[in-house]
Amino acid sequence: MFNKIMKRGGRKGPKSEGNEPTVFSSAYRSAGGSVVSASNVTVNHASRPTAAAVSPQTQTPLGSAGVTGVIPPIENLPLFRDVPVPERQTLFLRKLQICSIVFEFSDSLKFAREKETKRQTLVELVDFIHSGSGRLSEAVQEELIRMIGNNIFRCLPPTSHENTGSENADPEEEESYLDPAWPHLQIVYELLLRYVVSSDTDTKIAKRYIDHSFVLRLLDLFDSEDPREREYLKTILHRIYGKFMVHRPFIRKAINNIFYRFIFETERHSGIGELLEILGSIINGFALPMKEEHKLFLVRALIPLHKPKGMAAYHQQLSYCITQFVEKDFKLADTVIRGLLKYWPVTNCQKEVLFLGELEEILEATQSAEFQRCMVPLFKQIGRCLNSSHFQVAERALFLWNNDHIVSLIAQNRNIIFPIIFDALEKNMQGHWNQAVHGLTANVRKMFLDMDTELFEECQQKYIDKEAKAKSQEEQRQMAWRRLEAVAAAKSSAEDMVLVN
């Protein structure tokens, strides 16, 4: 597990969205940046069928070809370039009707011709919007959003732990589920993305259809186990947040609610990492002075995200968000550090290593005044980590002294910090089983000696006196026990003599 954590490398910000592709005909670019052939989309794995789609407008199930076994006739429509410009909007509507038919993909051979026709039609629609062939009328935009909703808004299949009944499974170790409907869903998501980012899309009109209800249902899909779908959702929601300013407070609040439910109820959600990546970008754009709403979000949602057992799956993104807050407003450092101490793991060594790594990033952005407010409880916890029998925890705690800024903060407050951790260092020197920890402890101890010899000798004398006192108390305790044992033995012997007589 530790090797997997270390391979992730340092702190990373949200992925850049890159430049938009200039063409979209025989191939299109996915949200992750890779080019996918429009004529050769393959499915790697299919383990569970998806449920029938639900119309976002009517909230009632649509007729699914895979469920009912009957589909309306699909006519062969001409290409956009083969019809006059005035007729293209009408043709666009007719193609949307074909794409509104939802197929069942558990059987890849069933309705194969119709599925391929729909896929090719979806590619044409994406190409049409991307090419900027003309501004879509309001009626066409309404039908477009309805068609997209018909395809993507669906009941997600049960997660693997729901199928097996295993509540203790590690989400990091579970295999990713790949939706068999992805050959169509990917192009539908691409179509939505192109519509949102298009310069021809009028925000005033589009917000009537990409409304709060649409955004909320989009957020529900982040619980999809398919990582390809979550990647698209992340890109699309980020673009919606950027383009539709009216939705911004609602999106932040809705993400808050997802976090609350995850932390305090389920501790199961597939898309926490992707949502945190979006928030990393949002936090980066916060204006100063920071609104109270944002500080409450930090305290009530982000810091408690350290509590769930599966935190390792999204810790990199969470750490980035937390550090962004401290870099934006250094006065929040005390709040963040005390929050980390509140949720500090007791028995989970892997989480402790992650906490120590995050703590180092936070301390790098911490100023002296904020450091002084929290240094006593902070170094009491670091002292416990130094004496951890798990060598990776002790080693990671000792690595804090490799950071020049942290060493500078410690040096400024050495009169308080030295006495707190001196005992932990001496115990490591006398008896820690790991040789690497022993060597690192010796280096830190020498650093203290060079920094302030007088204080070091004072702490050492106090430690010697404390150990002598503890040894004396232990000897007195042992003597008391021996006296009690002697009295008990004498009493037992006397009772035996009475019984014999």
PDB file of N, CA and C in Angstrom, residues 73-156:
ATOM      1  N   PRO A  73     -39.213   2.234 -36.374  1.00  0.00           N
ATOM      2  CA  PRO A  73     -38.356   2.114 -37.564  1.00  0.00           C
ATOM      3  C   PRO A  73     -37.348   3.267 -37.631  1.00  0.00           C
ATOM      4  N   ILE A  74     -36.092   2.923 -37.955  1.00  0.00           N
ATOM      5  CA  ILE A  74     -35.027   3.923 -38.067  1.00  0.00           C
ATOM      6  C   ILE A  74     -34.732   4.137 -39.545  1.00  0.00           C
ATOM      7  N   GLU A  75     -35.037   5.333 -40.008  1.00  0.00           N
ATOM      8  CA  GLU A  75     -34.834   5.624 -41.432  1.00  0.00           C
ATOM      9  C   GLU A  75     -33.407   6.111 -41.670  1.00  0.00           C
ATOM     10  N   ASN A  76     -32.922   5.893 -42.854  1.00  0.00           N
ATOM     11  CA  ASN A  76     -31.605   6.387 -43.240  1.00  0.00           C
ATOM     12  C   ASN A  76     -31.727   7.847 -43.666  1.00  0.00           C
ATOM     13  N   LEU A  77     -31.136   8.729 -42.899  1.00  0.00           N
ATOM     14  CA  LEU A  77     -31.231  10.161 -43.167  1.00  0.00           C
ATOM     15  C   LEU A  77     -29.983  10.632 -43.901  1.00  0.00           C
ATOM     16  N   PRO A  78     -30.104  11.682 -44.714  1.00  0.00           N
ATOM     17  CA  PRO A  78     -28.940  12.198 -45.446  1.00  0.00           C
ATOM     18  C   PRO A  78     -27.955  12.875 -44.509  1.00  0.00           C
ATOM     19  N   LEU A  79     -26.725  13.064 -44.963  1.00  0.00           N
ATOM     20  CA  LEU A  79     -25.722  13.801 -44.202  1.00  0.00           C
ATOM     21  C   LEU A  79     -26.050  15.293 -44.231  1.00  0.00           C
ATOM     22  N   PHE A  80     -25.553  16.029 -43.263  1.00  0.00           N
ATOM     23  CA  PHE A  80     -25.835  17.464 -43.199  1.00  0.00           C
ATOM     24  C   PHE A  80     -25.325  18.188 -44.444  1.00  0.00           C
ATOM     25  N   ARG A  81     -24.170  17.767 -44.927  1.00  0.00           N
ATOM     26  CA  ARG A  81     -23.590  18.472 -46.072  1.00  0.00           C
ATOM     27  C   ARG A  81     -24.386  18.242 -47.361  1.00  0.00           C
ATOM     28  N   ASP A  82     -25.275  17.227 -47.334  1.00  0.00           N
ATOM     29  CA  ASP A  82     -26.043  16.906 -48.543  1.00  0.00           C
ATOM     30  C   ASP A  82     -27.382  17.623 -48.612  1.00  0.00           C
ATOM     31  N   VAL A  83     -27.705  18.447 -47.613  1.00  0.00           N
ATOM     32  CA  VAL A  83     -28.987  19.167 -47.630  1.00  0.00           C
ATOM     33  C   VAL A  83     -28.714  20.661 -47.589  1.00  0.00           C
ATOM     34  N   PRO A  84     -29.618  21.473 -48.090  1.00  0.00           N
ATOM     35  CA  PRO A  84     -29.431  22.927 -48.047  1.00  0.00           C
ATOM     36  C   PRO A  84     -29.355  23.425 -46.608  1.00  0.00           C
ATOM     37  N   VAL A  85     -28.662  24.527 -46.415  1.00  0.00           N
ATOM     38  CA  VAL A  85     -28.459  25.091 -45.071  1.00  0.00           C
ATOM     39  C   VAL A  85     -29.774  25.349 -44.344  1.00  0.00           C
ATOM     40  N   PRO A  86     -30.830  25.916 -44.982  1.00  0.00           N
ATOM     41  CA  PRO A  86     -32.075  26.180 -44.249  1.00  0.00           C
ATOM     42  C   PRO A  86     -32.744  24.912 -43.701  1.00  0.00           C
ATOM     43  N   GLU A  87     -32.456  23.747 -44.290  1.00  0.00           N
ATOM     44  CA  GLU A  87     -33.118  22.515 -43.872  1.00  0.00           C
ATOM     45  C   GLU A  87     -32.334  21.733 -42.816  1.00  0.00           C
ATOM     46  N   ARG A  88     -31.171  22.220 -42.449  1.00  0.00           N
ATOM     47  CA  ARG A  88     -30.315  21.460 -41.544  1.00  0.00           C
ATOM     48  C   ARG A  88     -30.867  21.394 -40.113  1.00  0.00           C
ATOM     49  N   GLN A  89     -31.537  22.443 -39.676  1.00  0.00           N
ATOM     50  CA  GLN A  89     -32.127  22.418 -38.328  1.00  0.00           C
ATOM     51  C   GLN A  89     -33.197  21.334 -38.229  1.00  0.00           C
ATOM     52  N   THR A  90     -34.018  21.225 -39.282  1.00  0.00           N
ATOM     53  CA  THR A  90     -35.051  20.182 -39.300  1.00  0.00           C
ATOM     54  C   THR A  90     -34.416  18.795 -39.318  1.00  0.00           C
ATOM     55  N   LEU A  91     -33.367  18.635 -40.124  1.00  0.00           N
ATOM     56  CA  LEU A  91     -32.660  17.361 -40.183  1.00  0.00           C
ATOM     57  C   LEU A  91     -32.018  17.042 -38.830  1.00  0.00           C
ATOM     58  N   PHE A  92     -31.505  18.080 -38.170  1.00  0.00           N
ATOM     59  CA  PHE A  92     -30.907  17.902 -36.843  1.00  0.00           C
ATOM     60  C   PHE A  92     -31.943  17.332 -35.877  1.00  0.00           C
ATOM     61  N   LEU A  93     -33.167  17.866 -35.917  1.00  0.00           N
ATOM     62  CA  LEU A  93     -34.246  17.378 -35.053  1.00  0.00           C
ATOM     63  C   LEU A  93     -34.571  15.915 -35.343  1.00  0.00           C
ATOM     64  N   ARG A  94     -34.608  15.550 -36.619  1.00  0.00           N
ATOM     65  CA  ARG A  94     -34.926  14.162 -36.988  1.00  0.00           C
ATOM     66  C   ARG A  94     -33.825  13.211 -36.520  1.00  0.00           C
ATOM     67  N   LYS A  95     -32.591  13.664 -36.600  1.00  0.00           N
ATOM     68  CA  LYS A  95     -31.490  12.836 -36.104  1.00  0.00           C
ATOM     69  C   LYS A  95     -31.542  12.709 -34.576  1.00  0.00           C
ATOM     70  N   LEU A  96     -31.967  13.776 -33.886  1.00  0.00           N
ATOM     71  CA  LEU A  96     -32.112  13.703 -32.435  1.00  0.00           C
ATOM     72  C   LEU A  96     -33.143  12.656 -32.039  1.00  0.00           C
ATOM     73  N   GLN A  97     -34.205  12.526 -32.825  1.00  0.00           N
ATOM     74  CA  GLN A  97     -35.240  11.522 -32.526  1.00  0.00           C
ATOM     75  C   GLN A  97     -34.670  10.112 -32.617  1.00  0.00           C
ATOM     76  N   ILE A  98     -33.808   9.875 -33.594  1.00  0.00           N
ATOM     77  CA  ILE A  98     -33.158   8.553 -33.711  1.00  0.00           C
ATOM     78  C   ILE A  98     -32.282   8.295 -32.492  1.00  0.00           C
ATOM     79  N   CYS A  99     -31.541   9.320 -32.068  1.00  0.00           N
ATOM     80  CA  CYS A  99     -30.614   9.155 -30.949  1.00  0.00           C
ATOM     81  C   CYS A  99     -31.324   9.071 -29.601  1.00  0.00           C
ATOM     82  N   SER A 100     -32.619   9.406 -29.554  1.00  0.00           N
ATOM     83  CA  SER A 100     -33.376   9.302 -28.306  1.00  0.00           C
ATOM     84  C   SER A 100     -33.765   7.873 -27.977  1.00  0.00           C
ATOM     85  N   ILE A 101     -33.632   6.970 -28.937  1.00  0.00           N
ATOM     86  CA  ILE A 101     -33.949   5.562 -28.678  1.00  0.00           C
ATOM     87  C   ILE A 101     -32.843   4.966 -27.817  1.00  0.00           C
ATOM     88  N   VAL A 102     -33.213   4.346 -26.707  1.00  0.00           N
ATOM     89  CA  VAL A 102     -32.246   3.790 -25.768  1.00  0.00           C
ATOM     90  C   VAL A 102     -32.202   2.277 -25.931  1.00  0.00           C
ATOM     91  N   PHE A 103     -31.016   1.748 -26.139  1.00  0.00           N
ATOM     92  CA  PHE A 103     -30.834   0.312 -26.348  1.00  0.00           C
ATOM     93  C   PHE A 103     -30.291  -0.352 -25.086  1.00  0.00           C
ATOM     94  N   GLU A 104     -30.547  -1.659 -25.005  1.00  0.00           N
ATOM     95  CA  GLU A 104     -29.968  -2.484 -23.952  1.00  0.00           C
ATOM     96  C   GLU A 104     -28.700  -3.132 -24.503  1.00  0.00           C
ATOM     97  N   PHE A 105     -27.590  -3.017 -23.750  1.00  0.00           N
ATOM     98  CA  PHE A 105     -26.298  -3.450 -24.273  1.00  0.00           C
ATOM     99  C   PHE A 105     -25.778  -4.735 -23.632  1.00  0.00           C
ATOM    100  N   SER A 106     -26.609  -5.412 -22.845  1.00  0.00           N
ATOM    101  CA  SER A 106     -26.139  -6.665 -22.255  1.00  0.00           C
ATOM    102  C   SER A 106     -25.948  -7.735 -23.330  1.00  0.00           C
ATOM    103  N   ASP A 107     -26.721  -7.612 -24.416  1.00  0.00           N
ATOM    104  CA  ASP A 107     -26.562  -8.501 -25.573  1.00  0.00           C
ATOM    105  C   ASP A 107     -26.048  -7.655 -26.730  1.00  0.00           C
ATOM    106  N   SER A 108     -24.758  -7.779 -27.047  1.00  0.00           N
ATOM    107  CA  SER A 108     -24.139  -6.908 -28.049  1.00  0.00           C
ATOM    108  C   SER A 108     -24.642  -7.192 -29.460  1.00  0.00           C
ATOM    109  N   LEU A 109     -25.202  -8.380 -29.696  1.00  0.00           N
ATOM    110  CA  LEU A 109     -25.651  -8.742 -31.040  1.00  0.00           C
ATOM    111  C   LEU A 109     -27.082  -8.298 -31.323  1.00  0.00           C
ATOM    112  N   LYS A 110     -27.828  -8.013 -30.287  1.00  0.00           N
ATOM    113  CA  LYS A 110     -29.230  -7.649 -30.467  1.00  0.00           C
ATOM    114  C   LYS A 110     -29.333  -6.220 -31.003  1.00  0.00           C
ATOM    115  N   PHE A 111     -30.105  -6.031 -32.079  1.00  0.00           N
ATOM    116  CA  PHE A 111     -30.278  -4.718 -32.729  1.00  0.00           C
ATOM    117  C   PHE A 111     -28.932  -4.107 -33.108  1.00  0.00           C
ATOM    118  N   ALA A 112     -28.020  -4.933 -33.590  1.00  0.00           N
ATOM    119  CA  ALA A 112     -26.664  -4.446 -33.899  1.00  0.00           C
ATOM    120  C   ALA A 112     -26.689  -3.365 -34.980  1.00  0.00           C
ATOM    121  N   ARG A 113     -27.523  -3.556 -36.042  1.00  0.00           N
ATOM    122  CA  ARG A 113     -27.570  -2.579 -37.130  1.00  0.00           C
ATOM    123  C   ARG A 113     -28.124  -1.249 -36.625  1.00  0.00           C
ATOM    124  N   GLU A 114     -29.195  -1.297 -35.815  1.00  0.00           N
ATOM    125  CA  GLU A 114     -29.815  -0.079 -35.293  1.00  0.00           C
ATOM    126  C   GLU A 114     -28.857   0.669 -34.342  1.00  0.00           C
ATOM    127  N   LYS A 115     -28.136  -0.107 -33.555  1.00  0.00           N
ATOM    128  CA  LYS A 115     -27.173   0.518 -32.644  1.00  0.00           C
ATOM    129  C   LYS A 115     -26.063   1.248 -33.412  1.00  0.00           C
ATOM    130  N   GLU A 116     -25.606   0.623 -34.485  1.00  0.00           N
ATOM    131  CA  GLU A 116     -24.555   1.247 -35.291  1.00  0.00           C
ATOM    132  C   GLU A 116     -25.077   2.500 -35.986  1.00  0.00           C
ATOM    133  N   THR A 117     -26.334   2.455 -36.438  1.00  0.00           N
ATOM    134  CA  THR A 117     -26.937   3.639 -37.065  1.00  0.00           C
ATOM    135  C   THR A 117     -27.006   4.785 -36.072  1.00  0.00           C
ATOM    136  N   LYS A 118     -27.427   4.464 -34.856  1.00  0.00           N
ATOM    137  CA  LYS A 118     -27.507   5.505 -33.818  1.00  0.00           C
ATOM    138  C   LYS A 118     -26.120   6.068 -33.513  1.00  0.00           C
ATOM    139  N   ARG A 119     -25.122   5.195 -33.422  1.00  0.00           N
ATOM    140  CA  ARG A 119     -23.772   5.652 -33.111  1.00  0.00           C
ATOM    141  C   ARG A 119     -23.242   6.601 -34.178  1.00  0.00           C
ATOM    142  N   GLN A 120     -23.453   6.234 -35.443  1.00  0.00           N
ATOM    143  CA  GLN A 120     -22.997   7.094 -36.535  1.00  0.00           C
ATOM    144  C   GLN A 120     -23.737   8.429 -36.538  1.00  0.00           C
ATOM    145  N   THR A 121     -25.026   8.390 -36.191  1.00  0.00           N
ATOM    146  CA  THR A 121     -25.815   9.626 -36.129  1.00  0.00           C
ATOM    147  C   THR A 121     -25.311  10.535 -35.013  1.00  0.00           C
ATOM    148  N   LEU A 122     -24.971   9.941 -33.863  1.00  0.00           N
ATOM    149  CA  LEU A 122     -24.422  10.730 -32.759  1.00  0.00           C
ATOM    150  C   LEU A 122     -23.112  11.406 -33.160  1.00  0.00           C
ATOM    151  N   VAL A 123     -22.272  10.680 -33.880  1.00  0.00           N
ATOM    152  CA  VAL A 123     -21.011  11.255 -34.344  1.00  0.00           C
ATOM    153  C   VAL A 123     -21.280  12.434 -35.284  1.00  0.00           C
ATOM    154  N   GLU A 124     -22.281  12.313 -36.152  1.00  0.00           N
ATOM    155  CA  GLU A 124     -22.639  13.421 -37.054  1.00  0.00           C
ATOM    156  C   GLU A 124     -23.079  14.648 -36.270  1.00  0.00           C
ATOM    157  N   LEU A 125     -23.866  14.433 -35.205  1.00  0.00           N
ATOM    158  CA  LEU A 125     -24.352  15.558 -34.402  1.00  0.00           C
ATOM    159  C   LEU A 125     -23.184  16.275 -33.714  1.00  0.00           C
ATOM    160  N   VAL A 126     -22.242  15.499 -33.195  1.00  0.00           N
ATOM    161  CA  VAL A 126     -21.068  16.100 -32.555  1.00  0.00           C
ATOM    162  C   VAL A 126     -20.273  16.909 -33.575  1.00  0.00           C
ATOM    163  N   ASP A 127     -20.097  16.334 -34.753  1.00  0.00           N
ATOM    164  CA  ASP A 127     -19.351  17.004 -35.816  1.00  0.00           C
ATOM    165  C   ASP A 127     -20.037  18.305 -36.224  1.00  0.00           C
ATOM    166  N   PHE A 128     -21.367  18.282 -36.287  1.00  0.00           N
ATOM    167  CA  PHE A 128     -22.145  19.457 -36.691  1.00  0.00           C
ATOM    168  C   PHE A 128     -21.956  20.594 -35.682  1.00  0.00           C
ATOM    169  N   ILE A 129     -22.059  20.274 -34.380  1.00  0.00           N
ATOM    170  CA  ILE A 129     -21.931  21.310 -33.353  1.00  0.00           C
ATOM    171  C   ILE A 129     -20.495  21.825 -33.280  1.00  0.00           C
ATOM    172  N   HIS A 130     -19.538  20.910 -33.401  1.00  0.00           N
ATOM    173  CA  HIS A 130     -18.145  21.319 -33.301  1.00  0.00           C
ATOM    174  C   HIS A 130     -17.707  22.183 -34.483  1.00  0.00           C
ATOM    175  N   SER A 131     -18.287  21.935 -35.633  1.00  0.00           N
ATOM    176  CA  SER A 131     -17.890  22.681 -36.835  1.00  0.00           C
ATOM    177  C   SER A 131     -18.436  24.099 -36.841  1.00  0.00           C
ATOM    178  N   GLY A 132     -19.385  24.407 -35.913  1.00  0.00           N
ATOM    179  CA  GLY A 132     -19.973  25.742 -35.884  1.00  0.00           C
ATOM    180  C   GLY A 132     -20.776  26.046 -37.128  1.00  0.00           C
ATOM    181  N   SER A 133     -21.541  25.045 -37.590  1.00  0.00           N
ATOM    182  CA  SER A 133     -22.291  25.199 -38.843  1.00  0.00           C
ATOM    183  C   SER A 133     -23.467  26.156 -38.718  1.00  0.00           C
ATOM    184  N   GLY A 134     -23.764  26.571 -37.513  1.00  0.00           N
ATOM    185  CA  GLY A 134     -24.874  27.510 -37.345  1.00  0.00           C
ATOM    186  C   GLY A 134     -25.420  27.445 -35.939  1.00  0.00           C
ATOM    187  N   ARG A 135     -25.986  28.564 -35.491  1.00  0.00           N
ATOM    188  CA  ARG A 135     -26.576  28.616 -34.153  1.00  0.00           C
ATOM    189  C   ARG A 135     -27.851  27.794 -34.131  1.00  0.00           C
ATOM    190  N   LEU A 136     -28.009  26.946 -33.132  1.00  0.00           N
ATOM    191  CA  LEU A 136     -29.187  26.095 -33.017  1.00  0.00           C
ATOM    192  C   LEU A 136     -30.369  26.909 -32.498  1.00  0.00           C
ATOM    193  N   SER A 137     -31.553  26.627 -33.027  1.00  0.00           N
ATOM    194  CA  SER A 137     -32.751  27.308 -32.550  1.00  0.00           C
ATOM    195  C   SER A 137     -33.081  26.828 -31.139  1.00  0.00           C
ATOM    196  N   GLU A 138     -33.920  27.571 -30.441  1.00  0.00           N
ATOM    197  CA  GLU A 138     -34.269  27.207 -29.068  1.00  0.00           C
ATOM    198  C   GLU A 138     -34.961  25.851 -29.012  1.00  0.00           C
ATOM    199  N   ALA A 139     -35.843  25.580 -29.997  1.00  0.00           N
ATOM    200  CA  ALA A 139     -36.554  24.290 -30.028  1.00  0.00           C
ATOM    201  C   ALA A 139     -35.575  23.136 -30.205  1.00  0.00           C
ATOM    202  N   VAL A 140     -34.565  23.339 -31.051  1.00  0.00           N
ATOM    203  CA  VAL A 140     -33.562  22.293 -31.280  1.00  0.00           C
ATOM    204  C   VAL A 140     -32.733  22.079 -30.012  1.00  0.00           C
ATOM    205  N   GLN A 141     -32.363  23.166 -29.325  1.00  0.00           N
ATOM    206  CA  GLN A 141     -31.595  23.034 -28.091  1.00  0.00           C
ATOM    207  C   GLN A 141     -32.383  22.280 -27.019  1.00  0.00           C
ATOM    208  N   GLU A 142     -33.662  22.570 -26.929  1.00  0.00           N
ATOM    209  CA  GLU A 142     -34.504  21.866 -25.950  1.00  0.00           C
ATOM    210  C   GLU A 142     -34.540  20.372 -26.251  1.00  0.00           C
ATOM    211  N   GLU A 143     -34.712  20.029 -27.532  1.00  0.00           N
ATOM    212  CA  GLU A 143     -34.765  18.618 -27.923  1.00  0.00           C
ATOM    213  C   GLU A 143     -33.409  17.947 -27.737  1.00  0.00           C
ATOM    214  N   LEU A 144     -32.343  18.704 -27.970  1.00  0.00           N
ATOM    215  CA  LEU A 144     -30.992  18.176 -27.794  1.00  0.00           C
ATOM    216  C   LEU A 144     -30.754  17.775 -26.334  1.00  0.00           C
ATOM    217  N   ILE A 145     -31.094  18.662 -25.399  1.00  0.00           N
ATOM    218  CA  ILE A 145     -30.902  18.366 -23.971  1.00  0.00           C
ATOM    219  C   ILE A 145     -31.794  17.209 -23.540  1.00  0.00           C
ATOM    220  N   ARG A 146     -32.999  17.145 -24.108  1.00  0.00           N
ATOM    221  CA  ARG A 146     -33.904  16.035 -23.783  1.00  0.00           C
ATOM    222  C   ARG A 146     -33.291  14.706 -24.246  1.00  0.00           C
ATOM    223  N   MET A 147     -32.744  14.693 -25.460  1.00  0.00           N
ATOM    224  CA  MET A 147     -32.134  13.472 -25.982  1.00  0.00           C
ATOM    225  C   MET A 147     -30.936  13.052 -25.122  1.00  0.00           C
ATOM    226  N   ILE A 148     -30.106  14.026 -24.747  1.00  0.00           N
ATOM    227  CA  ILE A 148     -28.948  13.723 -23.910  1.00  0.00           C
ATOM    228  C   ILE A 148     -29.395  13.136 -22.576  1.00  0.00           C
ATOM    229  N   GLY A 149     -30.421  13.751 -21.980  1.00  0.00           N
ATOM    230  CA  GLY A 149     -30.953  13.253 -20.719  1.00  0.00           C
ATOM    231  C   GLY A 149     -31.491  11.837 -20.836  1.00  0.00           C
ATOM    232  N   ASN A 150     -32.179  11.546 -21.949  1.00  0.00           N
ATOM    233  CA  ASN A 150     -32.725  10.206 -22.162  1.00  0.00           C
ATOM    234  C   ASN A 150     -31.619   9.147 -22.132  1.00  0.00           C
ATOM    235  N   ASN A 151     -30.455   9.515 -22.634  1.00  0.00           N
ATOM    236  CA  ASN A 151     -29.363   8.550 -22.742  1.00  0.00           C
ATOM    237  C   ASN A 151     -28.535   8.425 -21.464  1.00  0.00           C
ATOM    238  N   ILE A 152     -28.207   9.542 -20.825  1.00  0.00           N
ATOM    239  CA  ILE A 152     -27.258   9.469 -19.708  1.00  0.00           C
ATOM    240  C   ILE A 152     -27.933   9.337 -18.352  1.00  0.00           C
ATOM    241  N   PHE A 153     -29.148   9.882 -18.195  1.00  0.00           N
ATOM    242  CA  PHE A 153     -29.825   9.803 -16.902  1.00  0.00           C
ATOM    243  C   PHE A 153     -30.521   8.454 -16.793  1.00  0.00           C
ATOM    244  N   ARG A 154     -29.933   7.582 -16.010  1.00  0.00           N
ATOM    245  CA  ARG A 154     -30.418   6.209 -15.904  1.00  0.00           C
ATOM    246  C   ARG A 154     -30.098   5.695 -14.510  1.00  0.00           C
ATOM    247  N   CYS A 155     -30.703   4.608 -14.141  1.00  0.00           N
ATOM    248  CA  CYS A 155     -30.369   3.977 -12.865  1.00  0.00           C
ATOM    249  C   CYS A 155     -29.015   3.295 -13.013  1.00  0.00           C
ATOM    250  N   LEU A 156     -28.086   3.654 -12.164  1.00  0.00           N
ATOM    251  CA  LEU A 156     -26.769   3.017 -12.206  1.00  0.00           C
ATOM    252  C   LEU A 156     -26.875   1.597 -11.656  1.00  0.00           C
TER     253      LEU A 156
END
